[in-house]
Amino acid sequence: MSKIAEVKAMVEAGKAKLVPGLVQEALDEGNAAGDILEGMIESMGVVGDKFSSGELFVPEMLMAAKSMSKGVDVLRPLLTGESARSLGTCVIGTVAGDLHDIGKNLVAMMLESVGFTVVDLGVDVSAEKFVNAAKENDNVKLVACSGLLTTTMPAMKETVNLLKSSGLSGIKVIVGGAPVSQEMAETIGADGFAADAGGAAVKAKELVSA
Ligand code: B1M
């Protein structure tokens, strides 16, 4: 079994203590950080499918998420690097009612790597909290909303509505997460959408440079 396959298997099995060591071993063998990350993202897909089919339950999903987060911690310095440019501040969070944060954390990491100062509000963030953070922090150019549940899509819409009606001139809003599409982003009035963390960094730069 290749080292990346071992990492994937241990993420799926929720072995949070073993994953960081295996990720390091995979790096030491010469695997690229991006490939290891891709492998762990695939594992979360497998975990989601097993949850859907009743093979796994919430505690197992939680352990898989913890394992992936520990693996990402090892990759973080390699994925982010140093950016000399400052693109301003980005306020990021997962919308109200939603506790999923792995994708949001990856997006935050990529935004930092391209030169944003990131203010991470965490999960289950109300529309009002997004707006207050956009007002209270210096030089906010972007608000980034993540959402993984179809049931919290109305909260994403409410967040974008409130941001747009709060007189925050010059602040762009980007949305994303598995149930979000370009079409939905346009419908709810967001300025941008991205399907993954790398795409979010590219789109975010484009939005604040426009
Ligand atoms: Co939950 N969960 N979960 N879960 N969970 C999903 C999302 C689900 C698809 C599983 C399934 O049924 N197959 C399903 C949602 C169904 C739906 O609404 N369509 C689901 C469900 C139902 C639930 C609960 C309701 C289960 C329950 O209690 N009965 C519950 C809800 C809790 C809540 O939020 N209120 C729940 C709970 C949990 C855990 C807490 C156990 C755990 C999360 C722990 C954590 O995040 N710290 C969990 C997990 C781990 C998952 C799965 C298995 C994995 C999610 C993940 O981290 N993926 C997930 C199944 C799946 O995704 N296939 C599932 C890896 C991550 C890198 O991908 O977050 O998609 P993702 O991020 C991507 C892109 O979406 C994008 O970039 C990232 C990749 O580069 N992206 C953005 C994300 N945000 C972006 C923002 C952007 C741009 C791009 O711009 C701002």
PDB file of C-alpha atoms and ligand atoms in Angstrom:
ATOM      1  CA  MET A   1       0.000   0.000   0.000  1.00  0.00           C
ATOM      2  CA  SER A   2       1.390   3.442  -0.891  1.00  0.00           C
ATOM      3  CA  LYS A   3       1.894   5.940   1.931  1.00  0.00           C
ATOM      4  CA  ILE A   4      -0.910   8.172   0.598  1.00  0.00           C
ATOM      5  CA  ALA A   5      -3.230   5.150   0.529  1.00  0.00           C
ATOM      6  CA  GLU A   6      -2.285   4.499   4.172  1.00  0.00           C
ATOM      7  CA  VAL A   7      -3.072   8.113   5.074  1.00  0.00           C
ATOM      8  CA  LYS A   8      -6.440   7.812   3.312  1.00  0.00           C
ATOM      9  CA  ALA A   9      -7.285   4.551   5.075  1.00  0.00           C
ATOM     10  CA  MET A  10      -6.415   5.988   8.497  1.00  0.00           C
ATOM     11  CA  VAL A  11      -8.456   9.178   7.869  1.00  0.00           C
ATOM     12  CA  GLU A  12     -11.423   7.018   6.890  1.00  0.00           C
ATOM     13  CA  ALA A  13     -10.916   4.908  10.009  1.00  0.00           C
ATOM     14  CA  GLY A  14     -10.699   8.053  12.165  1.00  0.00           C
ATOM     15  CA  LYS A  15      -7.251   7.283  13.559  1.00  0.00           C
ATOM     16  CA  ALA A  16      -6.409  10.845  14.579  1.00  0.00           C
ATOM     17  CA  LYS A  17      -3.261   9.875  16.478  1.00  0.00           C
ATOM     18  CA  LEU A  18      -1.755   7.961  13.552  1.00  0.00           C
ATOM     19  CA  VAL A  19      -2.533  10.351  10.705  1.00  0.00           C
ATOM     20  CA  PRO A  20       0.028  13.141  11.430  1.00  0.00           C
ATOM     21  CA  GLY A  21       2.908  10.638  11.515  1.00  0.00           C
ATOM     22  CA  LEU A  22       1.758   8.977   8.298  1.00  0.00           C
ATOM     23  CA  VAL A  23       1.387  12.347   6.570  1.00  0.00           C
ATOM     24  CA  GLN A  24       4.953  13.189   7.594  1.00  0.00           C
ATOM     25  CA  GLU A  25       6.145   9.806   6.285  1.00  0.00           C
ATOM     26  CA  ALA A  26       4.312  10.428   3.005  1.00  0.00           C
ATOM     27  CA  LEU A  27       6.095  13.795   2.706  1.00  0.00           C
ATOM     28  CA  ASP A  28       9.447  12.208   3.580  1.00  0.00           C
ATOM     29  CA  GLU A  29       8.887   9.709   0.760  1.00  0.00           C
ATOM     30  CA  GLY A  30       8.660  12.644  -1.649  1.00  0.00           C
ATOM     31  CA  ASN A  31       4.901  12.939  -2.093  1.00  0.00           C
ATOM     32  CA  ALA A  32       3.624  16.466  -2.802  1.00  0.00           C
ATOM     33  CA  ALA A  33       1.622  18.146  -0.027  1.00  0.00           C
ATOM     34  CA  GLY A  34      -1.193  18.859  -2.515  1.00  0.00           C
ATOM     35  CA  ASP A  35      -1.473  15.177  -3.445  1.00  0.00           C
ATOM     36  CA  ILE A  36      -1.688  14.133   0.205  1.00  0.00           C
ATOM     37  CA  LEU A  37      -4.367  16.784   0.806  1.00  0.00           C
ATOM     38  CA  GLU A  38      -6.292  15.585  -2.243  1.00  0.00           C
ATOM     39  CA  GLY A  39      -6.172  12.045  -0.865  1.00  0.00           C
ATOM     40  CA  MET A  40      -7.586  13.137   2.489  1.00  0.00           C
ATOM     41  CA  ILE A  41     -10.373  15.125   0.781  1.00  0.00           C
ATOM     42  CA  GLU A  42     -11.279  11.967  -1.178  1.00  0.00           C
ATOM     43  CA  SER A  43     -11.414  10.041   2.107  1.00  0.00           C
ATOM     44  CA  MET A  44     -13.935  12.512   3.508  1.00  0.00           C
ATOM     45  CA  GLY A  45     -16.061  11.863   0.423  1.00  0.00           C
ATOM     46  CA  VAL A  46     -15.931   8.137   1.154  1.00  0.00           C
ATOM     47  CA  VAL A  47     -16.871   8.796   4.792  1.00  0.00           C
ATOM     48  CA  GLY A  48     -19.814  10.933   3.614  1.00  0.00           C
ATOM     49  CA  ASP A  49     -21.022   8.180   1.283  1.00  0.00           C
ATOM     50  CA  LYS A  50     -20.771   5.595   4.070  1.00  0.00           C
ATOM     51  CA  PHE A  51     -22.737   7.937   6.332  1.00  0.00           C
ATOM     52  CA  SER A  52     -25.422   8.286   3.649  1.00  0.00           C
ATOM     53  CA  SER A  53     -25.695   4.505   3.294  1.00  0.00           C
ATOM     54  CA  GLY A  54     -25.902   3.972   7.061  1.00  0.00           C
ATOM     55  CA  GLU A  55     -22.521   2.234   7.318  1.00  0.00           C
ATOM     56  CA  LEU A  56     -21.077   5.010   9.509  1.00  0.00           C
ATOM     57  CA  PHE A  57     -22.607   7.362  12.050  1.00  0.00           C
ATOM     58  CA  VAL A  58     -21.925  10.880  13.359  1.00  0.00           C
ATOM     59  CA  PRO A  59     -19.195   9.885  15.885  1.00  0.00           C
ATOM     60  CA  GLU A  60     -17.209   8.135  13.116  1.00  0.00           C
ATOM     61  CA  MET A  61     -17.656  11.168  10.846  1.00  0.00           C
ATOM     62  CA  LEU A  62     -16.363  13.343  13.650  1.00  0.00           C
ATOM     63  CA  MET A  63     -13.272  11.179  14.179  1.00  0.00           C
ATOM     64  CA  ALA A  64     -12.546  11.187  10.444  1.00  0.00           C
ATOM     65  CA  ALA A  65     -12.828  14.993  10.470  1.00  0.00           C
ATOM     66  CA  LYS A  66     -10.480  15.216  13.457  1.00  0.00           C
ATOM     67  CA  SER A  67      -7.994  12.933  11.715  1.00  0.00           C
ATOM     68  CA  MET A  68      -8.039  15.016   8.560  1.00  0.00           C
ATOM     69  CA  SER A  69      -7.556  18.231  10.553  1.00  0.00           C
ATOM     70  CA  LYS A  70      -4.507  16.739  12.287  1.00  0.00           C
ATOM     71  CA  GLY A  71      -3.114  15.749   8.899  1.00  0.00           C
ATOM     72  CA  VAL A  72      -3.732  19.229   7.500  1.00  0.00           C
ATOM     73  CA  ASP A  73      -1.801  20.700  10.455  1.00  0.00           C
ATOM     74  CA  VAL A  74       1.306  18.865   9.218  1.00  0.00           C
ATOM     75  CA  LEU A  75       0.788  20.118   5.654  1.00  0.00           C
ATOM     76  CA  ARG A  76      -0.104  23.709   6.581  1.00  0.00           C
ATOM     77  CA  PRO A  77       3.411  25.244   6.398  1.00  0.00           C
ATOM     78  CA  LEU A  78       3.953  23.616   3.007  1.00  0.00           C
ATOM     79  CA  LEU A  79       0.622  24.706   1.569  1.00  0.00           C
ATOM     80  CA  THR A  80       0.620  28.307   2.706  1.00  0.00           C
ATOM     81  CA  GLY A  81       4.132  29.708   2.165  1.00  0.00           C
ATOM     82  CA  GLU A  82       4.808  33.411   2.607  1.00  0.00           C
ATOM     83  CA  SER A  83       3.128  36.169   0.656  1.00  0.00           C
ATOM     84  CA  ALA A  84       4.686  39.587   0.620  1.00  0.00           C
ATOM     85  CA  ARG A  85       1.562  41.251  -0.782  1.00  0.00           C
ATOM     86  CA  SER A  86      -1.307  42.489   1.304  1.00  0.00           C
ATOM     87  CA  LEU A  87      -4.701  42.168  -0.306  1.00  0.00           C
ATOM     88  CA  GLY A  88      -6.571  43.444   2.762  1.00  0.00           C
ATOM     89  CA  THR A  89      -8.596  41.626   5.366  1.00  0.00           C
ATOM     90  CA  CYS A  90     -10.986  38.745   4.715  1.00  0.00           C
ATOM     91  CA  VAL A  91     -13.623  37.803   7.272  1.00  0.00           C
ATOM     92  CA  ILE A  92     -14.495  34.114   6.948  1.00  0.00           C
ATOM     93  CA  GLY A  93     -16.909  31.748   8.656  1.00  0.00           C
ATOM     94  CA  THR A  94     -19.329  28.855   8.282  1.00  0.00           C
ATOM     95  CA  VAL A  95     -22.902  30.104   8.185  1.00  0.00           C
ATOM     96  CA  ALA A  96     -25.465  29.822  10.996  1.00  0.00           C
ATOM     97  CA  GLY A  97     -26.592  26.326  11.926  1.00  0.00           C
ATOM     98  CA  ASP A  98     -23.624  24.679  10.226  1.00  0.00           C
ATOM     99  CA  LEU A  99     -20.730  23.114  12.144  1.00  0.00           C
ATOM    100  CA  HIS A 100     -18.592  21.887   9.223  1.00  0.00           C
ATOM    101  CA  ASP A 101     -15.230  23.608   9.199  1.00  0.00           C
ATOM    102  CA  ILE A 102     -12.611  21.578   7.316  1.00  0.00           C
ATOM    103  CA  GLY A 103     -13.379  23.144   3.930  1.00  0.00           C
ATOM    104  CA  LYS A 104     -13.672  26.594   5.503  1.00  0.00           C
ATOM    105  CA  ASN A 105     -10.285  26.129   7.203  1.00  0.00           C
ATOM    106  CA  LEU A 106      -8.688  25.104   3.897  1.00  0.00           C
ATOM    107  CA  VAL A 107     -10.161  28.165   2.179  1.00  0.00           C
ATOM    108  CA  ALA A 108      -8.855  30.384   5.029  1.00  0.00           C
ATOM    109  CA  MET A 109      -5.412  28.847   4.613  1.00  0.00           C
ATOM    110  CA  MET A 110      -5.355  29.445   0.853  1.00  0.00           C
ATOM    111  CA  LEU A 111      -6.592  33.039   1.263  1.00  0.00           C
ATOM    112  CA  GLU A 112      -3.788  33.697   3.735  1.00  0.00           C
ATOM    113  CA  SER A 113      -1.286  32.191   1.337  1.00  0.00           C
ATOM    114  CA  VAL A 114      -2.200  34.662  -1.414  1.00  0.00           C
ATOM    115  CA  GLY A 115      -1.897  37.681   0.893  1.00  0.00           C
ATOM    116  CA  PHE A 116      -5.151  38.223   2.808  1.00  0.00           C
ATOM    117  CA  THR A 117      -5.180  38.875   6.539  1.00  0.00           C
ATOM    118  CA  VAL A 118      -7.810  36.374   7.635  1.00  0.00           C
ATOM    119  CA  VAL A 119     -10.251  36.896  10.499  1.00  0.00           C
ATOM    120  CA  ASP A 120     -11.835  33.493  11.108  1.00  0.00           C
ATOM    121  CA  LEU A 121     -15.175  33.663  12.928  1.00  0.00           C
ATOM    122  CA  GLY A 122     -15.447  29.879  13.175  1.00  0.00           C
ATOM    123  CA  VAL A 123     -18.648  27.904  12.655  1.00  0.00           C
ATOM    124  CA  ASP A 124     -22.366  28.601  13.182  1.00  0.00           C
ATOM    125  CA  VAL A 125     -21.832  32.289  12.431  1.00  0.00           C
ATOM    126  CA  SER A 126     -24.945  34.454  12.320  1.00  0.00           C
ATOM    127  CA  ALA A 127     -25.498  37.036   9.601  1.00  0.00           C
ATOM    128  CA  GLU A 128     -25.196  39.792  12.227  1.00  0.00           C
ATOM    129  CA  LYS A 129     -21.840  38.461  13.398  1.00  0.00           C
ATOM    130  CA  PHE A 130     -20.491  38.505   9.823  1.00  0.00           C
ATOM    131  CA  VAL A 131     -21.680  42.105   9.395  1.00  0.00           C
ATOM    132  CA  ASN A 132     -20.262  43.264  12.739  1.00  0.00           C
ATOM    133  CA  ALA A 133     -16.884  41.690  11.981  1.00  0.00           C
ATOM    134  CA  ALA A 134     -16.841  43.336   8.551  1.00  0.00           C
ATOM    135  CA  LYS A 135     -17.486  46.699  10.229  1.00  0.00           C
ATOM    136  CA  GLU A 136     -15.173  46.296  13.207  1.00  0.00           C
ATOM    137  CA  ASN A 137     -12.021  44.961  11.547  1.00  0.00           C
ATOM    138  CA  ASP A 138      -9.544  47.123   9.639  1.00  0.00           C
ATOM    139  CA  ASN A 139      -9.366  47.169   5.875  1.00  0.00           C
ATOM    140  CA  VAL A 140     -11.963  44.439   5.232  1.00  0.00           C
ATOM    141  CA  LYS A 141     -12.174  43.816   1.494  1.00  0.00           C
ATOM    142  CA  LEU A 142     -13.841  40.420   1.439  1.00  0.00           C
ATOM    143  CA  VAL A 143     -16.342  38.303   3.359  1.00  0.00           C
ATOM    144  CA  ALA A 144     -16.197  34.550   2.711  1.00  0.00           C
ATOM    145  CA  CYS A 145     -19.124  32.307   3.672  1.00  0.00           C
ATOM    146  CA  SER A 146     -18.881  28.531   3.733  1.00  0.00           C
ATOM    147  CA  GLY A 147     -21.814  26.125   4.033  1.00  0.00           C
ATOM    148  CA  LEU A 148     -22.049  22.326   3.734  1.00  0.00           C
ATOM    149  CA  LEU A 149     -25.684  21.627   4.530  1.00  0.00           C
ATOM    150  CA  THR A 150     -28.598  22.156   2.179  1.00  0.00           C
ATOM    151  CA  THR A 151     -30.611  23.063   5.281  1.00  0.00           C
ATOM    152  CA  THR A 152     -28.332  26.041   5.994  1.00  0.00           C
ATOM    153  CA  MET A 153     -28.497  27.507   2.493  1.00  0.00           C
ATOM    154  CA  PRO A 154     -31.231  29.937   3.652  1.00  0.00           C
ATOM    155  CA  ALA A 155     -28.785  31.169   6.323  1.00  0.00           C
ATOM    156  CA  MET A 156     -26.228  31.795   3.589  1.00  0.00           C
ATOM    157  CA  LYS A 157     -28.800  33.777   1.639  1.00  0.00           C
ATOM    158  CA  GLU A 158     -29.706  35.770   4.748  1.00  0.00           C
ATOM    159  CA  THR A 159     -26.024  36.508   5.396  1.00  0.00           C
ATOM    160  CA  VAL A 160     -25.421  37.785   1.868  1.00  0.00           C
ATOM    161  CA  ASN A 161     -28.626  39.868   2.028  1.00  0.00           C
ATOM    162  CA  LEU A 162     -27.637  41.485   5.317  1.00  0.00           C
ATOM    163  CA  LEU A 163     -24.081  42.173   4.146  1.00  0.00           C
ATOM    164  CA  LYS A 164     -25.397  43.793   0.986  1.00  0.00           C
ATOM    165  CA  SER A 165     -28.023  45.881   2.794  1.00  0.00           C
ATOM    166  CA  SER A 166     -25.699  47.080   5.565  1.00  0.00           C
ATOM    167  CA  GLY A 167     -23.995  49.820   3.576  1.00  0.00           C
ATOM    168  CA  LEU A 168     -20.601  48.122   3.565  1.00  0.00           C
ATOM    169  CA  SER A 169     -19.280  49.728   0.446  1.00  0.00           C
ATOM    170  CA  GLY A 170     -16.374  48.108  -1.344  1.00  0.00           C
ATOM    171  CA  ILE A 171     -16.658  44.769   0.452  1.00  0.00           C
ATOM    172  CA  LYS A 172     -17.085  41.755  -1.821  1.00  0.00           C
ATOM    173  CA  VAL A 173     -18.780  38.514  -0.778  1.00  0.00           C
ATOM    174  CA  ILE A 174     -17.638  35.062  -1.886  1.00  0.00           C
ATOM    175  CA  VAL A 175     -19.573  31.882  -1.100  1.00  0.00           C
ATOM    176  CA  GLY A 176     -18.826  28.178  -1.400  1.00  0.00           C
ATOM    177  CA  GLY A 177     -19.305  24.691  -0.035  1.00  0.00           C
ATOM    178  CA  ALA A 178     -20.619  21.433  -1.467  1.00  0.00           C
ATOM    179  CA  PRO A 179     -24.286  22.458  -1.985  1.00  0.00           C
ATOM    180  CA  VAL A 180     -23.349  25.878  -3.419  1.00  0.00           C
ATOM    181  CA  SER A 181     -23.134  26.514  -7.157  1.00  0.00           C
ATOM    182  CA  GLN A 182     -22.305  29.466  -9.380  1.00  0.00           C
ATOM    183  CA  GLU A 183     -25.998  29.745 -10.161  1.00  0.00           C
ATOM    184  CA  MET A 184     -26.988  29.793  -6.506  1.00  0.00           C
ATOM    185  CA  ALA A 185     -24.283  32.360  -5.717  1.00  0.00           C
ATOM    186  CA  GLU A 186     -25.695  34.638  -8.401  1.00  0.00           C
ATOM    187  CA  THR A 187     -29.275  34.087  -7.234  1.00  0.00           C
ATOM    188  CA  ILE A 188     -28.492  35.099  -3.647  1.00  0.00           C
ATOM    189  CA  GLY A 189     -26.486  38.129  -4.785  1.00  0.00           C
ATOM    190  CA  ALA A 190     -22.956  37.029  -3.855  1.00  0.00           C
ATOM    191  CA  ASP A 191     -20.108  38.566  -5.860  1.00  0.00           C
ATOM    192  CA  GLY A 192     -18.256  35.307  -6.346  1.00  0.00           C
ATOM    193  CA  PHE A 193     -18.290  31.536  -5.996  1.00  0.00           C
ATOM    194  CA  ALA A 194     -15.573  28.900  -5.975  1.00  0.00           C
ATOM    195  CA  ALA A 195     -15.838  25.131  -5.916  1.00  0.00           C
ATOM    196  CA  ASP A 196     -12.662  24.502  -3.938  1.00  0.00           C
ATOM    197  CA  ALA A 197     -10.070  26.195  -1.750  1.00  0.00           C
ATOM    198  CA  GLY A 198      -7.595  26.866  -4.549  1.00  0.00           C
ATOM    199  CA  GLY A 199     -10.365  28.324  -6.700  1.00  0.00           C
ATOM    200  CA  ALA A 200     -11.497  30.487  -3.777  1.00  0.00           C
ATOM    201  CA  ALA A 201      -8.047  32.078  -3.522  1.00  0.00           C
ATOM    202  CA  VAL A 202      -7.981  32.817  -7.260  1.00  0.00           C
ATOM    203  CA  LYS A 203     -11.527  34.239  -7.255  1.00  0.00           C
ATOM    204  CA  ALA A 204     -10.906  36.271  -4.087  1.00  0.00           C
ATOM    205  CA  LYS A 205      -7.858  37.965  -5.610  1.00  0.00           C
ATOM    206  CA  GLU A 206      -9.846  38.709  -8.738  1.00  0.00           C
ATOM    207  CA  LEU A 207     -12.738  40.207  -6.731  1.00  0.00           C
ATOM    208  CA  VAL A 208     -10.616  42.582  -4.667  1.00  0.00           C
ATOM    209  CA  SER A 209      -8.519  43.645  -7.654  1.00  0.00           C
ATOM    210  CA  ALA A 210     -11.531  44.454  -9.846  1.00  0.00           C
TER     211      ALA A 210
HETATM  212 CO1  B1M B   1     -21.689  16.239   8.065  1.00  0.00          CO
HETATM  213  N1  B1M B   1     -22.768  16.155   6.462  1.00  0.00           N
HETATM  214  N2  B1M B   1     -23.311  16.419   9.156  1.00  0.00           N
HETATM  215  N3  B1M B   1     -20.492  16.186   9.564  1.00  0.00           N
HETATM  216  N4  B1M B   1     -20.341  15.735   6.842  1.00  0.00           N
HETATM  217  C1  B1M B   1     -22.054  16.128   5.183  1.00  0.00           C
HETATM  218  C2  B1M B   1     -21.836  17.541   4.655  1.00  0.00           C
HETATM  219  C3  B1M B   1     -23.052  15.271   4.291  1.00  0.00           C
HETATM  220  C4  B1M B   1     -22.938  15.558   2.784  1.00  0.00           C
HETATM  221  C5  B1M B   1     -22.850  13.757   4.602  1.00  0.00           C
HETATM  222  C6  B1M B   1     -23.784  12.869   3.832  1.00  0.00           C
HETATM  223  O1  B1M B   1     -24.954  12.774   4.181  1.00  0.00           O
HETATM  224  N5  B1M B   1     -23.327  12.232   2.775  1.00  0.00           N
HETATM  225  C7  B1M B   1     -24.437  15.684   4.908  1.00  0.00           C
HETATM  226  C8  B1M B   1     -25.104  16.915   4.313  1.00  0.00           C
HETATM  227  C9  B1M B   1     -26.272  16.571   3.413  1.00  0.00           C
HETATM  228  C10 B1M B   1     -26.846  17.799   2.835  1.00  0.00           C
HETATM  229  O2  B1M B   1     -27.215  18.716   3.507  1.00  0.00           O
HETATM  230  N6  B1M B   1     -26.916  17.807   1.519  1.00  0.00           N
HETATM  231  C11 B1M B   1     -24.064  15.891   6.359  1.00  0.00           C
HETATM  232  C12 B1M B   1     -24.970  15.826   7.440  1.00  0.00           C
HETATM  233  C13 B1M B   1     -26.375  15.388   7.098  1.00  0.00           C
HETATM  234  C14 B1M B   1     -24.604  16.138   8.770  1.00  0.00           C
HETATM  235  C15 B1M B   1     -25.509  16.138  10.020  1.00  0.00           C
HETATM  236  C16 B1M B   1     -26.906  16.749   9.818  1.00  0.00           C
HETATM  237  C17 B1M B   1     -25.565  14.673  10.502  1.00  0.00           C
HETATM  238  C18 B1M B   1     -26.463  14.456  11.696  1.00  0.00           C
HETATM  239  O3  B1M B   1     -26.278  14.994  12.756  1.00  0.00           O
HETATM  240  N7  B1M B   1     -27.462  13.611  11.484  1.00  0.00           N
HETATM  241  C19 B1M B   1     -24.664  16.958  11.022  1.00  0.00           C
HETATM  242  C20 B1M B   1     -24.962  18.458  10.928  1.00  0.00           C
HETATM  243  C21 B1M B   1     -24.245  19.242  12.015  1.00  0.00           C
HETATM  244  C22 B1M B   1     -24.306  20.721  11.734  1.00  0.00           C
HETATM  245  O4  B1M B   1     -23.500  21.225  10.989  1.00  0.00           O
HETATM  246  N8  B1M B   1     -25.294  21.396  12.324  1.00  0.00           N
HETATM  247  C23 B1M B   1     -23.278  16.687  10.494  1.00  0.00           C
HETATM  248  C24 B1M B   1     -22.160  16.679  11.302  1.00  0.00           C
HETATM  249  C25 B1M B   1     -20.873  16.417  10.876  1.00  0.00           C
HETATM  250  C26 B1M B   1     -19.682  16.297  11.810  1.00  0.00           C
HETATM  251  C27 B1M B   1     -19.695  17.341  12.930  1.00  0.00           C
HETATM  252  C28 B1M B   1     -19.710  14.913  12.427  1.00  0.00           C
HETATM  253  C29 B1M B   1     -18.477  16.378  10.812  1.00  0.00           C
HETATM  254  C30 B1M B   1     -17.901  17.801  10.626  1.00  0.00           C
HETATM  255  C31 B1M B   1     -16.702  18.056  11.513  1.00  0.00           C
HETATM  256  C32 B1M B   1     -15.969  19.299  11.077  1.00  0.00           C
HETATM  257  O5  B1M B   1     -16.132  19.864  10.016  1.00  0.00           O
HETATM  258  N9  B1M B   1     -15.110  19.719  11.994  1.00  0.00           N
HETATM  259  C33 B1M B   1     -19.148  16.008   9.494  1.00  0.00           C
HETATM  260  C34 B1M B   1     -18.429  15.603   8.328  1.00  0.00           C
HETATM  261  C35 B1M B   1     -16.956  15.345   8.507  1.00  0.00           C
HETATM  262  C36 B1M B   1     -19.045  15.477   7.061  1.00  0.00           C
HETATM  263  C37 B1M B   1     -18.429  14.978   5.730  1.00  0.00           C
HETATM  264  C38 B1M B   1     -18.252  13.462   5.855  1.00  0.00           C
HETATM  265  C39 B1M B   1     -17.110  15.566   5.325  1.00  0.00           C
HETATM  266  C40 B1M B   1     -17.084  17.096   5.226  1.00  0.00           C
HETATM  267  C41 B1M B   1     -15.683  17.542   4.923  1.00  0.00           C
HETATM  268  O6  B1M B   1     -14.977  17.983   5.815  1.00  0.00           O
HETATM  269  N10 B1M B   1     -15.212  17.345   3.663  1.00  0.00           N
HETATM  270  C42 B1M B   1     -19.548  15.410   4.697  1.00  0.00           C
HETATM  271  C43 B1M B   1     -19.622  14.474   3.487  1.00  0.00           C
HETATM  272  C44 B1M B   1     -18.938  15.050   2.259  1.00  0.00           C
HETATM  273  O7  B1M B   1     -18.512  16.176   2.229  1.00  0.00           O
HETATM  274  N11 B1M B   1     -18.909  14.251   1.227  1.00  0.00           N
HETATM  275  C45 B1M B   1     -20.722  15.634   5.565  1.00  0.00           C
HETATM  276  C46 B1M B   1     -13.858  17.667   3.265  1.00  0.00           C
HETATM  277  C47 B1M B   1     -13.737  19.158   2.943  1.00  0.00           C
HETATM  278  C48 B1M B   1     -12.337  19.494   2.479  1.00  0.00           C
HETATM  279  O8  B1M B   1     -14.637  19.410   1.890  1.00  0.00           O
HETATM  280  O9  B1M B   1     -16.057  20.941   3.318  1.00  0.00           O
HETATM  281  O10 B1M B   1     -16.796  20.229   0.986  1.00  0.00           O
HETATM  282  P1  B1M B   1     -15.712  20.582   1.941  1.00  0.00           P
HETATM  283  O11 B1M B   1     -14.914  21.827   1.370  1.00  0.00           O
HETATM  284  C49 B1M B   1     -14.505  21.870   0.015  1.00  0.00           C
HETATM  285  C50 B1M B   1     -15.487  22.592  -0.922  1.00  0.00           C
HETATM  286  O12 B1M B   1     -16.846  22.430  -0.549  1.00  0.00           O
HETATM  287  C51 B1M B   1     -14.990  23.996  -0.930  1.00  0.00           C
HETATM  288  O13 B1M B   1     -13.584  23.896  -0.716  1.00  0.00           O
HETATM  289  C52 B1M B   1     -13.256  22.678  -0.022  1.00  0.00           C
HETATM  290  C53 B1M B   1     -12.214  21.872  -0.803  1.00  0.00           C
HETATM  291  O14 B1M B   1     -11.161  22.559  -1.222  1.00  0.00           O
HETATM  292  N12 B1M B   1     -15.493  24.990   0.014  1.00  0.00           N
HETATM  293  C54 B1M B   1     -15.504  26.313  -0.329  1.00  0.00           C
HETATM  294  C55 B1M B   1     -15.930  24.878   1.276  1.00  0.00           C
HETATM  295  N13 B1M B   1     -16.238  26.081   1.766  1.00  0.00           N
HETATM  296  C56 B1M B   1     -15.979  26.981   0.803  1.00  0.00           C
HETATM  297  C57 B1M B   1     -16.091  28.374   0.809  1.00  0.00           C
HETATM  298  C58 B1M B   1     -15.722  29.066  -0.375  1.00  0.00           C
HETATM  299  C59 B1M B   1     -15.285  28.377  -1.491  1.00  0.00           C
HETATM  300  C60 B1M B   1     -15.155  26.996  -1.492  1.00  0.00           C
HETATM  301  O15 B1M B   1     -15.784  30.399  -0.477  1.00  0.00           O
HETATM  302  C61 B1M B   1     -16.064  31.156   0.660  1.00  0.00           C
END
